[in-house]
CSV table of C-alpha atoms in Angstrom, one decimal:
chain,number,residue,atom,x,y,z
A,1,MET,CA,-8.5,17.4,-19.9
A,2,ARG,CA,-6.5,16.7,-17.1
A,3,ILE,CA,-6.8,12.8,-16.1
A,4,MET,CA,-7.4,12.0,-12.6
A,5,PRO,CA,-3.8,10.6,-10.2
A,6,ARG,CA,-4.7,6.8,-9.6
A,7,ILE,CA,-3.4,5.2,-6.4
A,8,LEU,CA,-3.4,1.6,-6.2
A,9,VAL,CA,-4.4,0.2,-2.2
A,10,PHE,CA,-3.4,-3.9,-2.9
A,11,TYR,CA,-3.8,-5.9,0.1
A,12,TYR,CA,-3.3,-9.8,1.1
A,13,SER,CA,-5.8,-11.0,3.8
A,14,ARG,CA,-6.1,-14.6,5.8
A,15,THR,CA,-8.2,-13.4,8.4
A,16,GLY,CA,-9.9,-10.5,7.1
A,17,ARG,CA,-7.9,-7.9,9.4
A,18,THR,CA,-5.5,-6.3,6.7
A,19,GLU,CA,-8.3,-6.5,4.6
A,20,LYS,CA,-10.7,-4.1,7.1
A,21,MET,CA,-7.6,-2.2,7.2
A,22,ALA,CA,-7.1,-1.8,3.4
A,23,ASN,CA,-11.1,-0.5,2.8
A,24,ALA,CA,-10.1,2.4,5.4
A,25,VAL,CA,-6.8,3.2,3.4
A,26,ALA,CA,-9.2,3.6,0.0
A,27,GLU,CA,-11.6,5.1,2.0
A,28,GLY,CA,-9.3,7.8,3.2
A,29,ALA,CA,-7.6,8.1,-0.1
A,30,LYS,CA,-10.4,9.1,-1.8
A,31,THR,CA,-11.2,12.3,0.5
A,32,GLY,CA,-7.9,13.6,-0.5
A,33,GLY,CA,-9.3,15.5,-3.2
A,34,ASN,CA,-10.0,14.5,-7.2
A,35,ILE,CA,-8.3,10.6,-7.4
A,36,GLU,CA,-8.9,7.4,-8.5
A,37,VAL,CA,-8.6,4.7,-6.2
A,38,ALA,CA,-7.8,1.1,-6.7
A,39,LEU,CA,-8.6,-1.3,-4.4
A,40,GLU,CA,-7.3,-4.7,-5.3
A,41,TYR,CA,-6.5,-8.4,-4.1
A,42,HIS,CA,-4.5,-9.6,-7.3
A,43,ILE,CA,-2.9,-7.5,-9.8
A,44,PRO,CA,-0.8,-8.4,-12.8
A,45,ALA,CA,2.5,-6.9,-11.8
A,46,GLU,CA,2.6,-4.7,-15.2
A,47,ASP,CA,-0.2,-2.9,-14.2
A,48,LEU,CA,1.4,-0.9,-11.3
A,49,GLY,CA,2.9,1.4,-13.3
A,50,THR,CA,0.3,2.6,-14.5
A,51,PHE,CA,-0.8,3.9,-11.0
A,52,ASP,CA,0.9,7.2,-9.6
A,53,ALA,CA,1.2,5.9,-6.0
A,54,ILE,CA,1.1,2.3,-4.5
A,55,ILE,CA,-0.1,1.6,-0.8
A,56,VAL,CA,0.5,-1.7,-0.1
A,57,GLY,CA,-1.2,-3.7,2.7
A,58,ALA,CA,0.8,-7.2,4.0
A,59,PRO,CA,0.2,-9.0,7.3
A,60,THR,CA,3.0,-10.6,9.1
A,61,TYR,CA,2.9,-14.8,8.8
A,62,HIS,CA,6.3,-16.3,10.7
A,63,HIS,CA,8.5,-13.1,10.6
A,64,GLU,CA,7.3,-13.1,6.7
A,65,MET,CA,5.1,-11.0,3.9
A,66,PRO,CA,2.6,-13.1,2.2
A,67,PHE,CA,4.1,-14.8,-0.8
A,68,GLY,CA,1.3,-13.1,-3.1
A,69,ILE,CA,3.0,-10.1,-2.3
A,70,LYS,CA,6.5,-11.4,-2.8
A,71,GLN,CA,5.6,-12.3,-5.9
A,72,LEU,CA,4.0,-9.5,-7.0
A,73,PHE,CA,7.0,-7.2,-6.5
A,74,GLU,CA,9.8,-9.7,-7.5
A,75,ASP,CA,7.2,-9.9,-11.3
A,76,ALA,CA,8.2,-6.3,-11.3
A,77,ALA,CA,11.5,-6.0,-11.0
A,78,GLU,CA,11.6,-9.2,-13.2
A,79,LYS,CA,9.2,-7.0,-15.9
A,80,ALA,CA,11.4,-3.9,-14.9
A,81,VAL,CA,7.9,-2.2,-13.7
A,82,ASN,CA,9.3,1.6,-13.5
A,83,LEU,CA,8.0,3.1,-10.0
A,84,ARG,CA,10.8,5.2,-9.0
A,85,GLY,CA,10.1,8.4,-7.6
A,86,LYS,CA,6.3,7.5,-6.9
A,87,PRO,CA,4.7,7.2,-3.7
A,88,GLY,CA,4.3,4.6,-1.4
A,89,ALA,CA,3.6,3.3,2.1
A,90,ALA,CA,2.6,0.0,3.3
A,91,PHE,CA,0.4,-1.1,6.5
A,92,GLY,CA,-0.7,-4.6,8.2
A,93,SER,CA,-1.6,-6.6,11.0
A,94,PHE,CA,0.3,-8.8,13.3
A,95,GLY,CA,0.1,-11.2,15.7
A,96,TRP,CA,3.5,-11.3,17.0
A,97,SER,CA,5.9,-9.8,15.1
A,98,GLY,CA,4.7,-7.3,12.3
A,99,GLU,CA,7.4,-7.3,9.8
A,100,ALA,CA,6.0,-7.9,7.2
A,101,PRO,CA,5.0,-3.2,6.1
A,102,LYS,CA,8.9,-3.3,7.0
A,103,LEU,CA,10.3,-5.7,4.3
A,104,VAL,CA,7.7,-4.0,1.8
A,105,LEU,CA,8.8,-0.6,2.6
A,106,GLU,CA,12.5,-1.6,1.5
A,107,ILE,CA,11.3,-3.3,-0.9
A,108,MET,CA,9.8,0.1,-2.2
A,109,LYS,CA,12.5,2.0,-1.2
A,110,ASN,CA,15.4,0.0,-2.2
A,111,LYS,CA,14.6,-1.9,-5.0
A,112,PHE,CA,11.7,0.6,-6.7
A,113,GLU,CA,13.0,3.7,-5.7
A,114,MET,CA,9.9,4.8,-4.5
A,115,GLN,CA,9.0,7.7,-2.3
A,116,VAL,CA,8.0,6.4,0.7
A,117,THR,CA,6.2,6.9,3.9
A,118,GLU,CA,7.6,6.2,6.8
A,119,PRO,CA,6.9,4.3,9.4
A,120,PRO,CA,4.4,1.5,8.4
A,121,LEU,CA,1.4,1.4,9.4
A,122,LEU,CA,1.0,-1.7,12.0
A,123,VAL,CA,-1.8,-3.1,14.2
A,124,ARG,CA,-1.7,-5.8,16.1
A,125,ASP,CA,-4.7,-8.3,15.8
A,126,GLU,CA,-7.8,-6.9,15.2
A,127,PRO,CA,-8.0,-3.2,14.1
A,128,ASN,CA,-10.1,-0.2,16.2
A,129,GLN,CA,-12.0,2.7,15.5
A,130,VAL,CA,-8.4,3.8,16.5
A,131,ASN,CA,-6.7,2.0,14.0
A,132,LEU,CA,-9.0,2.2,11.3
A,133,LYS,CA,-8.6,6.4,11.6
A,134,ALA,CA,-5.0,5.8,10.9
A,135,CYS,CA,-5.5,3.6,8.3
A,136,GLN,CA,-7.8,6.3,6.7
A,137,ASN,CA,-5.1,9.0,7.2
A,138,LEU,CA,-2.3,6.9,5.7
A,139,GLY,CA,-5.0,7.0,2.5
A,140,LYS,CA,-5.6,10.6,2.3
A,141,ARG,CA,-2.0,11.5,3.1
A,142,ILE,CA,-1.1,9.8,0.3
A,143,SER,CA,-3.7,11.5,-1.9
A,144,GLU,CA,-2.7,14.5,-1.0
A,145,ILE,CA,1.0,14.1,-1.9
A,146,LEU,CA,-0.2,13.2,-5.5
A,147,ILE,CA,-2.8,16.4,-5.4
A,148,ARG,CA,0.5,18.7,-4.4
A,149,GLU,CA,2.8,17.3,-6.6
A,150,ALA,CA,0.2,17.0,-9.8
């Protein structure tokens, strides 16, 4: 019996904008095939390694990623969570600058040696229907990568 590939959509959202994006990413990931999708606001660092792909939603606050996301990556590194070669992607909303998703991809790529989808998906202010469709497409793209590799 084959186990379904698992995708984690992990996000932080203070205003609800990145949460809307995360829901659309998860929805898109489910359309890519036989995929289990977990949509999480909080997850222990050691659980990251149980997923086959990770998509992170990180809004930008004062040119930085949220503390909880930064802490998750620091804890995962401290616990030597192995993410090498796993697909990864990032998205997020912003008001002024949009650095957080770019920083997330750099960590995924350089610290954890993940295979990231670039560029990150950035949405200024409130996501509209076009933006949410792009979020769905991002989720679907990652699930299709997993299906091809399975």
